[in-house]
XYZ file of C-alpha atoms in Angstrom:
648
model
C 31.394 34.845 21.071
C 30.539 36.891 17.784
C 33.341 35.075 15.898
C 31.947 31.477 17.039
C 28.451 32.955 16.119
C 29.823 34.110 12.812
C 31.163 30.654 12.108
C 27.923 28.860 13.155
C 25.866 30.987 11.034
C 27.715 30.577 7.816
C 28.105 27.004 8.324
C 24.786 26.224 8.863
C 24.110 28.526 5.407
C 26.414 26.361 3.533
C 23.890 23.202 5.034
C 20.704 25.127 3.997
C 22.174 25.897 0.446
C 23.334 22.397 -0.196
C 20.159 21.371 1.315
C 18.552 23.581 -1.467
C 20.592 22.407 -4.264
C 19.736 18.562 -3.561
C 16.057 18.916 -4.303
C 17.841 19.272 -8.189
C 20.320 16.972 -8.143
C 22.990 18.437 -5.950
C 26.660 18.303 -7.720
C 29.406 15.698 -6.495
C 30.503 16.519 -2.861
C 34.027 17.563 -2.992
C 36.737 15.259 -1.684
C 37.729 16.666 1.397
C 34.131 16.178 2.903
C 33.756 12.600 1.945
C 35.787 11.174 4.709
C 34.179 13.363 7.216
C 31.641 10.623 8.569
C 32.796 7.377 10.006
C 31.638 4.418 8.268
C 30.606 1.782 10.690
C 29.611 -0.904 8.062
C 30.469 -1.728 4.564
C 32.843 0.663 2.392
C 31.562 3.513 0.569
C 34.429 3.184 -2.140
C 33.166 0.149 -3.225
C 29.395 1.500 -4.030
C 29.144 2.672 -7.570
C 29.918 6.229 -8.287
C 26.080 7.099 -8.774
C 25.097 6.193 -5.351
C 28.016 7.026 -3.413
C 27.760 10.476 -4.577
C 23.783 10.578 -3.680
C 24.471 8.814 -0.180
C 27.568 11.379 0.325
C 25.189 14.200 -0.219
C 22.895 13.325 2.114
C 25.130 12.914 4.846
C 26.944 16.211 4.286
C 23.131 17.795 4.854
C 21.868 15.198 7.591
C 25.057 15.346 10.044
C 24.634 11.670 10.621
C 27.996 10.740 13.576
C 28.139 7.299 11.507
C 27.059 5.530 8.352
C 26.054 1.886 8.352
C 25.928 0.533 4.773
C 23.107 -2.395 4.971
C 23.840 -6.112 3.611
C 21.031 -7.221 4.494
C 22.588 -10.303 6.248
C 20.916 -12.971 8.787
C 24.154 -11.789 11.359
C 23.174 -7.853 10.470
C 19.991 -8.214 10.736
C 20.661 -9.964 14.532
C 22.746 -7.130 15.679
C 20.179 -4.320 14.363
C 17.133 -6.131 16.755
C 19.517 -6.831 19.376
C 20.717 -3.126 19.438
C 16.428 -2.103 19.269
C 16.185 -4.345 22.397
C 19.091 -2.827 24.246
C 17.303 0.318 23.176
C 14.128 -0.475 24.144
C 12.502 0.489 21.007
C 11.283 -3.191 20.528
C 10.821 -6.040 23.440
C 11.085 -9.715 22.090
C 8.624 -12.253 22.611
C 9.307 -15.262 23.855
C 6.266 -17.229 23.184
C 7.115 -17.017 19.507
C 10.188 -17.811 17.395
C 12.312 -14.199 17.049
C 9.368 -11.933 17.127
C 9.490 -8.920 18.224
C 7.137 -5.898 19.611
C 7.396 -1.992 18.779
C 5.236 0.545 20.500
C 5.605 3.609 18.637
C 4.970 7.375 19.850
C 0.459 8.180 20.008
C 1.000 10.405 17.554
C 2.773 8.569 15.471
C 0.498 5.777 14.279
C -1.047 5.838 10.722
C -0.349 7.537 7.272
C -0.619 11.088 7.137
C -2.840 11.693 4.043
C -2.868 15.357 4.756
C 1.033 15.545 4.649
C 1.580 13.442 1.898
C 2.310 15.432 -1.233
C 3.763 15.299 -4.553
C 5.678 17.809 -6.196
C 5.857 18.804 -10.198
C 6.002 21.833 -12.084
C 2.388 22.079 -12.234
C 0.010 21.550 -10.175
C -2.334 19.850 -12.817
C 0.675 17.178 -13.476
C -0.712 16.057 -9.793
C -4.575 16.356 -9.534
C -7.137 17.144 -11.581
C -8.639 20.918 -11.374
C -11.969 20.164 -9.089
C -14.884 21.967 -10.108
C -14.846 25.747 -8.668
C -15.346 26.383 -5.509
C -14.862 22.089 -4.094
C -11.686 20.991 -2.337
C -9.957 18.384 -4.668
C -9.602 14.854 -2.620
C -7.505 13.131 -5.054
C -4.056 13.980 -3.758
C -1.995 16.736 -2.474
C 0.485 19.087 -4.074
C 3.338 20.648 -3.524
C 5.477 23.550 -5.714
C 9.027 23.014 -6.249
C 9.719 26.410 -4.045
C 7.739 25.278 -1.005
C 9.525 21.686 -1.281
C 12.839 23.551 -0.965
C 11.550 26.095 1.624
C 9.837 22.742 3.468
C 13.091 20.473 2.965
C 15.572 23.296 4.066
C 13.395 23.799 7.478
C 13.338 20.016 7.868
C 16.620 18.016 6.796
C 19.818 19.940 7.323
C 21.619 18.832 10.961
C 18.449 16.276 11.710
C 20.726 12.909 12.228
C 23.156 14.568 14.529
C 23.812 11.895 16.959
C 22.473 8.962 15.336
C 24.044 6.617 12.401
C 22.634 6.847 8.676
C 21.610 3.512 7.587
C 21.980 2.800 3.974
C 19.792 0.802 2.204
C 19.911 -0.891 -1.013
C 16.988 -2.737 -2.352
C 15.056 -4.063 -5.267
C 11.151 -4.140 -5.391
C 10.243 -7.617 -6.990
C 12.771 -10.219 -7.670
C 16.408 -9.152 -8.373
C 17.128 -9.367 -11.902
C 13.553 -9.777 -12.855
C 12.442 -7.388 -15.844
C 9.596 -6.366 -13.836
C 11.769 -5.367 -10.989
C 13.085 -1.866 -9.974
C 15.468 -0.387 -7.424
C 15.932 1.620 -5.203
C 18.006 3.015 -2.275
C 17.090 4.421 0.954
C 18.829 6.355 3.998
C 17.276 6.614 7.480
C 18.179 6.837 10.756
C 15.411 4.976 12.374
C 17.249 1.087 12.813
C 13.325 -0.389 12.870
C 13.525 0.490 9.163
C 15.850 -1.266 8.973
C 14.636 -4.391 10.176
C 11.541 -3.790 8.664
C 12.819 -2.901 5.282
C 14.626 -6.387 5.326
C 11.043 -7.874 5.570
C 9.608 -6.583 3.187
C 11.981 -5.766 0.006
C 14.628 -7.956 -1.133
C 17.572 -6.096 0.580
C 21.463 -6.339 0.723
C 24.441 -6.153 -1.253
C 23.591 -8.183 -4.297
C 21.044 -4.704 -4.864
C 23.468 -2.799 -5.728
C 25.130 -5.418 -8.656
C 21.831 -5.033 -9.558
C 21.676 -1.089 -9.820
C 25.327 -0.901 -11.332
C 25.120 2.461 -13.914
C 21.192 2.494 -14.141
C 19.117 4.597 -12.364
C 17.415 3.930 -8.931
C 14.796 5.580 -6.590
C 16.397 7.736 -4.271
C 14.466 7.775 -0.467
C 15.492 10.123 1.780
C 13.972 9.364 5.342
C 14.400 10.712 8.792
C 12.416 10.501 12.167
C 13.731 14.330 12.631
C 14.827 14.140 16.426
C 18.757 14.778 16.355
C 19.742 13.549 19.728
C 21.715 16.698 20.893
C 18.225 18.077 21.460
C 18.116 16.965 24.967
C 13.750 15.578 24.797
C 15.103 13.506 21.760
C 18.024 11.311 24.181
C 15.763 9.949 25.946
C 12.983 9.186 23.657
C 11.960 4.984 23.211
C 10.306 6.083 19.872
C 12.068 9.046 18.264
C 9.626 11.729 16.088
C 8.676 15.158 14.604
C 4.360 14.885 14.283
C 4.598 18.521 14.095
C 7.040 18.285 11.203
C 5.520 15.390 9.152
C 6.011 15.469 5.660
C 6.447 12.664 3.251
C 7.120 14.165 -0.359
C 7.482 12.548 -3.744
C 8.963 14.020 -6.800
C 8.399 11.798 -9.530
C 9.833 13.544 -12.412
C 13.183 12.771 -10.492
C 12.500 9.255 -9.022
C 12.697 10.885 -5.581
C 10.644 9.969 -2.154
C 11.436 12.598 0.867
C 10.114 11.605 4.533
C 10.324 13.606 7.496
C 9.099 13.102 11.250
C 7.446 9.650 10.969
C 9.125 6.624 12.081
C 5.589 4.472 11.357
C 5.735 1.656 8.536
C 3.416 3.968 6.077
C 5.531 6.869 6.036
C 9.022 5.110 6.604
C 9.209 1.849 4.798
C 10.110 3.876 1.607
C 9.509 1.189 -0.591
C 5.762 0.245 0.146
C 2.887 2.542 -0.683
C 5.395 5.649 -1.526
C 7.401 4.067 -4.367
C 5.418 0.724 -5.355
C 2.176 2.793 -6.004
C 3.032 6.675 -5.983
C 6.387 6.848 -7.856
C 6.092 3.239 -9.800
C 2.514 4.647 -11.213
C 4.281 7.224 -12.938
C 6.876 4.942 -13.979
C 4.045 2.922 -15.125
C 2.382 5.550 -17.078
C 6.043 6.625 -18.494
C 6.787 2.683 -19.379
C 3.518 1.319 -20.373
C 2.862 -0.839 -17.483
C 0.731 -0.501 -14.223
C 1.140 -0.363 -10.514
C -1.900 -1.106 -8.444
C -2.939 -1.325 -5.107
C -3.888 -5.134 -5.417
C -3.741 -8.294 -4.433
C -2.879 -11.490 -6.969
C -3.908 -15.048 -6.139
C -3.603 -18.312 -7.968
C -6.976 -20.032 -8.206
C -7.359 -23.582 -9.216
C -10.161 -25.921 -9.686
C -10.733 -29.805 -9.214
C -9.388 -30.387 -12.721
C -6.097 -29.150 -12.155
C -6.937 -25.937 -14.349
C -5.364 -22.875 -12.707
C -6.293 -19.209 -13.225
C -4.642 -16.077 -11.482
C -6.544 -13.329 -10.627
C -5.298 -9.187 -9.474
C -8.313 -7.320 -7.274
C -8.873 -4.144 -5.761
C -10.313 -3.322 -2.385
C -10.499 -0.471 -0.265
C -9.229 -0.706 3.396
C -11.098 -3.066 5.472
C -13.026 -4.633 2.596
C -11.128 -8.278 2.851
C -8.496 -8.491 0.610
C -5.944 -10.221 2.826
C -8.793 -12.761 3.563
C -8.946 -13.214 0.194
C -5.607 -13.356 -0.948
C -5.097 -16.142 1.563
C -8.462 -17.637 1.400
C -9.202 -21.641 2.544
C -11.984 -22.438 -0.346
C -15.015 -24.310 1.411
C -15.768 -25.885 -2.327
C -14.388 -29.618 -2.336
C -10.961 -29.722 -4.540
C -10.365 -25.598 -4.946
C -7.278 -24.553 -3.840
C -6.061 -20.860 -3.363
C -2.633 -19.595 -3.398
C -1.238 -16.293 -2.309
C 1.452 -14.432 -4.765
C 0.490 -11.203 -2.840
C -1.696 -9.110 -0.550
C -1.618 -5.458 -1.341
C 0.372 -4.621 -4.512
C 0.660 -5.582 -8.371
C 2.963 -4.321 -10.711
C 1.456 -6.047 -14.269
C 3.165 -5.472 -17.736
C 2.036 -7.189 -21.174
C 4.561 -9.625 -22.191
C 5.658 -10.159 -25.847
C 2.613 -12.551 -26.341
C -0.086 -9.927 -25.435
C -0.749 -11.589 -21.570
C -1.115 -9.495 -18.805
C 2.017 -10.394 -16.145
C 1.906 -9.319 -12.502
C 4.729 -9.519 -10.009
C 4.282 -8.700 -6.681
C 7.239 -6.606 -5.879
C 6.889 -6.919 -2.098
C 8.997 -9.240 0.149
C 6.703 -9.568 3.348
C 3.394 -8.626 4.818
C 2.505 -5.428 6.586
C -0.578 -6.546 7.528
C -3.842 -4.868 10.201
C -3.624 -6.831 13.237
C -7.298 -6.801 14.532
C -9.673 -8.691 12.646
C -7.353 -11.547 12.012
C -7.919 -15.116 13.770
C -7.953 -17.997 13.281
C -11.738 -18.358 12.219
C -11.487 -15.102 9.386
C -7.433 -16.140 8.361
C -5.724 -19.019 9.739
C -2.920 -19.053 6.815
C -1.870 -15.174 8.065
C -1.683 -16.322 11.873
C 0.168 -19.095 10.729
C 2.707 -16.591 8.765
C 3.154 -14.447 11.602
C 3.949 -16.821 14.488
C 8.073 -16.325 13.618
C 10.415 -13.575 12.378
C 8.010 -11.119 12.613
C 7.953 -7.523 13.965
C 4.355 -6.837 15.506
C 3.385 -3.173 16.044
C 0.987 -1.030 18.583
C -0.653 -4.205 19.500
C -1.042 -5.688 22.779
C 1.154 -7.474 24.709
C 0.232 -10.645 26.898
C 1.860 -12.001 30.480
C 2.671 -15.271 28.692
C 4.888 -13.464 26.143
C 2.952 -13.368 23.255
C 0.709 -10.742 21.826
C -3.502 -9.954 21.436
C -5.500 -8.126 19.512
C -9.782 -7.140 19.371
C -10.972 -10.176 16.872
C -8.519 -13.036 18.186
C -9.206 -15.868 19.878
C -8.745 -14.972 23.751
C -6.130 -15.809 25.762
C -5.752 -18.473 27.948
C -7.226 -17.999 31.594
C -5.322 -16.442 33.981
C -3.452 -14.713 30.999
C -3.899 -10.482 31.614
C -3.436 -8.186 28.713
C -1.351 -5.116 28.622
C -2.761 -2.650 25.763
C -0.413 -0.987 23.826
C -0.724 1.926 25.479
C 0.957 0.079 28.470
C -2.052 -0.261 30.613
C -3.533 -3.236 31.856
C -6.406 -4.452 29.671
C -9.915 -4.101 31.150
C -12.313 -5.665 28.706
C -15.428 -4.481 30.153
C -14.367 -1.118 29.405
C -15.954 -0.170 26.031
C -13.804 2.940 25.858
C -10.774 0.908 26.156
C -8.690 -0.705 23.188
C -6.208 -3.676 23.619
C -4.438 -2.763 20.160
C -4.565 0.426 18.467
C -6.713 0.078 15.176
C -4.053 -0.168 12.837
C -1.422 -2.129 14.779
C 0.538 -4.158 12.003
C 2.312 -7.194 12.165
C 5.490 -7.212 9.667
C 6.574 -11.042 8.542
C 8.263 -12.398 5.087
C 6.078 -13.776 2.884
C 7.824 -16.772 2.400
C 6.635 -18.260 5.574
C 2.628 -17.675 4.414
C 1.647 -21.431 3.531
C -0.030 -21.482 1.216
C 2.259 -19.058 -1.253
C 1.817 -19.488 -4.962
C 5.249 -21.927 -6.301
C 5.699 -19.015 -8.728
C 4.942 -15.833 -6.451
C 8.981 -15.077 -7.278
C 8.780 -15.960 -10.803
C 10.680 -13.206 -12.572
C 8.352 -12.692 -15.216
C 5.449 -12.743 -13.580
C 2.020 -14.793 -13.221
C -0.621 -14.101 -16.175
C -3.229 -12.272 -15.185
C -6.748 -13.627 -16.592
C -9.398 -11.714 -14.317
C -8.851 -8.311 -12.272
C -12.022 -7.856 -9.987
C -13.031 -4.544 -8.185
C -14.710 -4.589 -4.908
C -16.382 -2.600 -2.152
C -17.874 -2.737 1.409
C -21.687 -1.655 0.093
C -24.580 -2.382 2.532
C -27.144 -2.056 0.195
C -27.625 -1.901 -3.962
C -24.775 -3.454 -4.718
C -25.410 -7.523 -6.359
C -22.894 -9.635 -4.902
C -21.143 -10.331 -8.318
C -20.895 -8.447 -12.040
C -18.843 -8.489 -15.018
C -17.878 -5.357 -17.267
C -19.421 -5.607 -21.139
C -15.928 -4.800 -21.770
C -12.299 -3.336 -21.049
C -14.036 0.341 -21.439
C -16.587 -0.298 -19.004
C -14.201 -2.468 -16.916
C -12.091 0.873 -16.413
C -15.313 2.906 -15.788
C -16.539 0.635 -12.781
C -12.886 0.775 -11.770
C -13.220 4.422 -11.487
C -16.778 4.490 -9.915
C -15.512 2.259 -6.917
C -18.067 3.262 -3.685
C -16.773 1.817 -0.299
C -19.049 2.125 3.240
C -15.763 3.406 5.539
C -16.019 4.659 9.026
C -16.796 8.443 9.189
C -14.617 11.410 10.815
C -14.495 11.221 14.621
C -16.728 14.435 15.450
C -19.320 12.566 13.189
C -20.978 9.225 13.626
C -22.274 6.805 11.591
C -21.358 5.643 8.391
C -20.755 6.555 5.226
C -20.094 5.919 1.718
C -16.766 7.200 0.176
C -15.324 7.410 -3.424
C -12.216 5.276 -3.607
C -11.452 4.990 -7.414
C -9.230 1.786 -8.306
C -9.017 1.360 -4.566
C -5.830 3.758 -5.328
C -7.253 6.943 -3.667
C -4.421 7.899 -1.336
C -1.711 6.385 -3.753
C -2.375 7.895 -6.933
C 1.402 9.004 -8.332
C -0.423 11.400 -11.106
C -3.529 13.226 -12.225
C -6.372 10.778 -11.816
C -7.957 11.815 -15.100
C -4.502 10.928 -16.858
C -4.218 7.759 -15.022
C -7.942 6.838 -16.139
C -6.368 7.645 -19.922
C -3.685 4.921 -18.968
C -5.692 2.272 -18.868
C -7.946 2.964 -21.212
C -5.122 2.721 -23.619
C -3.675 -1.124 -22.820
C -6.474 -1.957 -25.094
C -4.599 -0.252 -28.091
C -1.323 -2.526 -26.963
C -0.786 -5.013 -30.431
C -2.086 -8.766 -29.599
C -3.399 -7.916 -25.882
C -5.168 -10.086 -24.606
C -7.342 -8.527 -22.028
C -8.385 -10.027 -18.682
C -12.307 -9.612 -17.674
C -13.390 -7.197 -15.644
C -15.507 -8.003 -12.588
C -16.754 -6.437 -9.375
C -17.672 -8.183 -6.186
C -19.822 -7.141 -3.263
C -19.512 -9.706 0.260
C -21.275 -7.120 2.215
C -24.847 -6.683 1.134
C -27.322 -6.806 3.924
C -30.734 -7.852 4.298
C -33.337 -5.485 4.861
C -34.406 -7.227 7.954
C -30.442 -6.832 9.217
C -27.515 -9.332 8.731
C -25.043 -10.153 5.608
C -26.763 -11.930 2.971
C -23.627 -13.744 2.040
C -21.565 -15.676 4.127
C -18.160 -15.081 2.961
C -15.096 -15.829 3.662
C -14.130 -19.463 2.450
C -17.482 -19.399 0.909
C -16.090 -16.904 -1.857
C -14.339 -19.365 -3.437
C -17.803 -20.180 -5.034
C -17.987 -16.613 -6.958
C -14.254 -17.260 -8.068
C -15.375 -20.282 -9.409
C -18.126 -18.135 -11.405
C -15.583 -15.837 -12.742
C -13.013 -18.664 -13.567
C -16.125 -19.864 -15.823
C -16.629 -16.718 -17.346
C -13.011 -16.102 -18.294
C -13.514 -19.337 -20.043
C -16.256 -18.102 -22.062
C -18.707 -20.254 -20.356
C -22.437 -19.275 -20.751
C -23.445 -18.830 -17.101
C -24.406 -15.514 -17.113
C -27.109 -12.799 -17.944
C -27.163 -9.240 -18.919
C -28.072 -6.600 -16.626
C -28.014 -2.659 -16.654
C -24.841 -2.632 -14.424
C -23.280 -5.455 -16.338
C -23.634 -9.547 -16.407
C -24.700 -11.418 -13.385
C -25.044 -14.914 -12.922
C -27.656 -16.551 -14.745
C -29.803 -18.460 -12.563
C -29.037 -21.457 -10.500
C -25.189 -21.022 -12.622
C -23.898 -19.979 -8.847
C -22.867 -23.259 -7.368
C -24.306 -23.402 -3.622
C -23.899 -27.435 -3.482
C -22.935 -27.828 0.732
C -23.655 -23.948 1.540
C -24.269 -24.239 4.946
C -26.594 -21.144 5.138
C -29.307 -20.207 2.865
C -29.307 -17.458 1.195
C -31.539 -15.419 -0.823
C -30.523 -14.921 -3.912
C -33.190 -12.668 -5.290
C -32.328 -10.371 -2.401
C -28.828 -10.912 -3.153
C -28.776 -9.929 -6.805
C -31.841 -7.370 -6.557
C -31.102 -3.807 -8.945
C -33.678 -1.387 -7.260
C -34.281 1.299 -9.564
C -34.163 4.196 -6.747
C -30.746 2.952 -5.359
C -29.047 2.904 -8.770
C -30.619 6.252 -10.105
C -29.077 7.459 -6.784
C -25.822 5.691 -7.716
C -25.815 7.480 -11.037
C -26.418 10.635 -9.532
C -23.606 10.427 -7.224
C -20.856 9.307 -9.260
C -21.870 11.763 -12.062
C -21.404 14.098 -9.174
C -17.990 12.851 -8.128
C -16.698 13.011 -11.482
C -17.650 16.584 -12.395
C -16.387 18.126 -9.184
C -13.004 16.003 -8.710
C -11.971 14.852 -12.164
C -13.807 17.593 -14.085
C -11.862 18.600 -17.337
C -9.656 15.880 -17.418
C -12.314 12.946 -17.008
C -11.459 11.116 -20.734
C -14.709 10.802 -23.029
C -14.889 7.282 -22.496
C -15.870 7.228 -19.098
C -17.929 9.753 -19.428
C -19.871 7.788 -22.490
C -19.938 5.007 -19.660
C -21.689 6.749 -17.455
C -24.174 8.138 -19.599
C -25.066 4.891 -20.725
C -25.627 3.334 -16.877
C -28.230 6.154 -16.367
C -30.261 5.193 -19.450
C -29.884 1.477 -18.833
C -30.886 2.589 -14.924
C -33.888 4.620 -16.258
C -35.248 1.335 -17.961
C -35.482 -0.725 -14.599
């Protein structure tokens, strides 16, 4: 017994010091292990060198029983939901054309700001130094020792009993100069079928990749299945073990416990915002948390605009927006990120390195976005919502079923709609579907150089204050009301109410790098040679009345401040200065056919005790977040609000 003991323990200290080693770049895995894991699918002598070794050291530490090395195929991608089926991970639906349901794990539902982190050498490399004594909100870190100490008590042995599926793919399209790569392992096969929504997977990837570098994404739901609670488990997790990681200075993303989209789906928020806004930063480009439309007008004149909203603020509405104005048409390129460079003529390009939509389910209908529920009626992958006896699914904010149709939630209980308590689909149930299939996507959404940006446009959910539409004076400014973003968001469960939170850029949670840095970033595309600079503008849909109700009607009905900004990027004079910026001049917002009236004096009102208030608490934000490393600029900005403010 104390000989097999023996053996355990210095194998398993072998695993924890090669575990150690591979948070810096562990060394090539001798030969004689390399052959120890059966390959199920594909050939790992035919991957290049580079990622063979990585995907060879990650097996040695994982324990995986197989490797699958992902294609990306129509036949693959059968065989992986088939096997999820047989599993009883997913359940297909047979109202709708290969879609599929997923019910994950209660605990295992959202992104896990808390147990997000990045790692550098210093701390200050991540977030800014708050003010003394105040708890920093823009990010989390993490020190190279207590990644290793958190990695070694995570990863080593944590696929035993379940296959390693490797997976190449690009973010934007292949061979576009925009475009970067990356490859992930996991063990969870609804990655799998969810990665091949929403990146441009399979073997072609890895021509791509040849010698040059990639993004290396470690991922595991961290419930080996000789653990005998893990066998028998529909939706395999760790919640007490959560921890998605990010080491930028070495192109590395490390998740642990999660199996929800967020947190596994490597390639979304954690490398197309976290790690690509470093990249950014270290390349002279950016990667936003945006969406990019094509706008154009009666005449055949066509603009494309990149904007910025917090969560639950509209910005898939927008980005697939039905204009109400006679002749407008809007077309989706994307719905939640923009990677934009400046090409060799100065313009502004944005691809939107995405494949799919991972999109909240409630809300959407057919009255607030047809052109999503017509995306998601095929090949999609719908999760935590409910489930109805026809076959099909339901959410809070759809149209209701038809009678005689009963509702299971998602919690698998039948649906009782009188109970107030009770919720149908969990808040951020998701549906997962390829872009492609959105109608109204822009002809060049895959273009590999990208669209030209001419506008970007901040925005916010802001009750009161707020006019419906301003333009920056300038690029400075633009970056300053950028930064000074102010969204109404639902407060913290053991409070109630609402309230307003800071969400700079909309980028908040995804920031890769020190805010204050980040803020230096793009203050400095206006020092690129021959830029040429979109506007800056920031939109407000949710202004109420004092008397109660929206004083704009929204939805299509935005197409008619687009059509303002499209004016103004054209240098049209439609527009008047005010201390937060220019508004429309009067009667130069076109209302011809608004079926609601609307008062516009209400609308664009500046009360002098709201914005002195406004002043007061983003001067506030600033010195206790950013602090030191808020640039001079934006801090000249602000100064300059309050004395415009002061003159109301």
């Amino acid at each position: 017994m104390s000989t097999i003991c023996g053996i355990l323990f210095r194998r398993c200290t072998v695993i924890i010091k090669q575990a150690h080693r591979s948070v810096h770049r562990m060394p090539p895995v001798p030969a004689q292990t390399q052959t120890s894991v059966r390959t199920l699918h594909g050939d790992l002598d035919k991957l290049q060198p580079r990622v063979r070794t990585w995907v060879e050291q990650q097996a040695r530490i994982c324990q995986p029983d197989n490797i699958h090395i992902c294609d990306g195929t129509l036949e693959e991608n059968n065989i992986i939901l088939n096997m999820l089926e047989s599993q009883k991970v997913i359940k297909k639906l047979p109202k709708y054309d290969n879609c599929w349901l997923a019910n994950t794990d209660p605990k295992d539902v959202a992104r896990v700001e808390s147990k997000t982190v990045i790692c550098t050498e210093s701390e200050r490399d991540t977030i800014p130094k708050p003010a003394e004594g105040v708890k920093g909100q823009l990010g989390h870190w993490i020190s190279p020792k207590n990644m290793e100490l958190a990695f070694e008590e995570r990863f080593p042995g944590c696929m035993r009993g379940r296959t390693m599926y490797v997976i190449p793919y690009s973010m934007g399209p292949v061979g576009s100069p925009l475009a970067k790569y990356g490859v992930q392992v996991t063990d969870s096969a609804y990655v799998v079928a969810s990665m091949r929504v929403m990146t441009r997977m399979g073997a072609n990837v890895l021509d791509a990749i040849g010698e040059d570098e990639f993004v290396k994404c470690l991922h595991s739901v961290g419930a080996p299945i000789p653990d005998s609670e893990n066998g028998t488990k529909k939706w395999p997790c760790n919640p007490k073990k959560v921890m998605i990681a990010h080491i930028p200075d070495k192109r590395e993303i490390i998740s642990f416990g999660s199996g929800y989209g967020g947190n596994s789906l490597l390639g979304k928020k954690c490398f197309a915002l976290r790690i690509a806004s470093r990249i950014g930063r270290d390349e002279g480009w950016l990667a936003e948390h945006m969406l990019i439309l094509g706008i154009t007008n009666p005449q055949g004149e066509k603009k494309y605009i990149a904007a910025a909203f917090p969560s639950a603020c509209g910005k898939t509405n927008l980005a697939m927006m039905q204009p109400t104005m006679p002749g407008w048409k809007v077309e989706c390129v994307g719905d939640d990120i923009a990677w934009m460079r400046f090409d060799d003529e100065g313009r502004l390009r944005a691809i939107n390195p995405e494949n799919g939509f991972f999109g909240v389910a409630p809300g959407t209908s057919m009255d607030t976005n047809p052109n999503a529920m017509r995306t998601i009626n095929r090949n999609t992958v719908f999760t935590n919502v409910a489930e109805t006896s026809d076959g099909g699914v339901w959410w809070e904010g759809m149209e209701k079923p038809e009678e005689g149709v009963e509702i299971t939630t998602w919690l698998g209980k039948k649906y009782d709609p009188t109970d107030k308590n009770m919720k149908a689909a969990h808040p951020n149930s998701r549906f997962c579907a390829p872009a492609a299939q959105c109608p109204i996507m822009d002809p060049a959404w895959e273009s590999p150089e990208g669209v030209p940006i001419d506008a970007i446009v901040f925005g916010g959910r802001r009750p009161k204050g707020v006019p419906l539409v301003y333009e920056a004076f300038n690029w400075t400014h633009g970056v300053f009301i950028g930064a000074a973003m102010r969204s109404e968001a639902t407060a913290a469960a053991e409070h109630k109410g609402k309230s307003i939170m800071h969400d700079p850029f909309a980028m908040r949670p995804f920031f890769g790098y020190n805010f204050g840095q980040y803020l230096s970033h793009w203050l400095s595309m206006q020092d690129r040679p021959n830029a040429k600079l979109p506007k800056v503008f920031h939109v407000n849909w949710f202004r109420k009345a004092e008397k109660g109700g929206f004083l704009w009607p929204g939805f299509g009905e935005n197409s008619r401040v687009l059509d303002w900004i499209c004016r103004r990027v054209d240098n049209e004079d439609c527009a008047q200065e005010s201390p937060i910026g220019h508004i429309p001049a009067e009667g130069s917002l076109n209302l011809e056919g608004l079926k609601e009236a609307v008062d516009m004096q209400e609308l664009f009102s500046l009360p002098r005790d709201f914005w002195t208030q406004e002043v007061k608490e983003i001067e506030k934000y600033f010195s206790q977040q950013v602090n030191d490393d808020l640039p001079n600029e934006i801090a000249n900005e602000l100064q300059k609000l309050g004395e415009r403010v002061e003159k109301l």
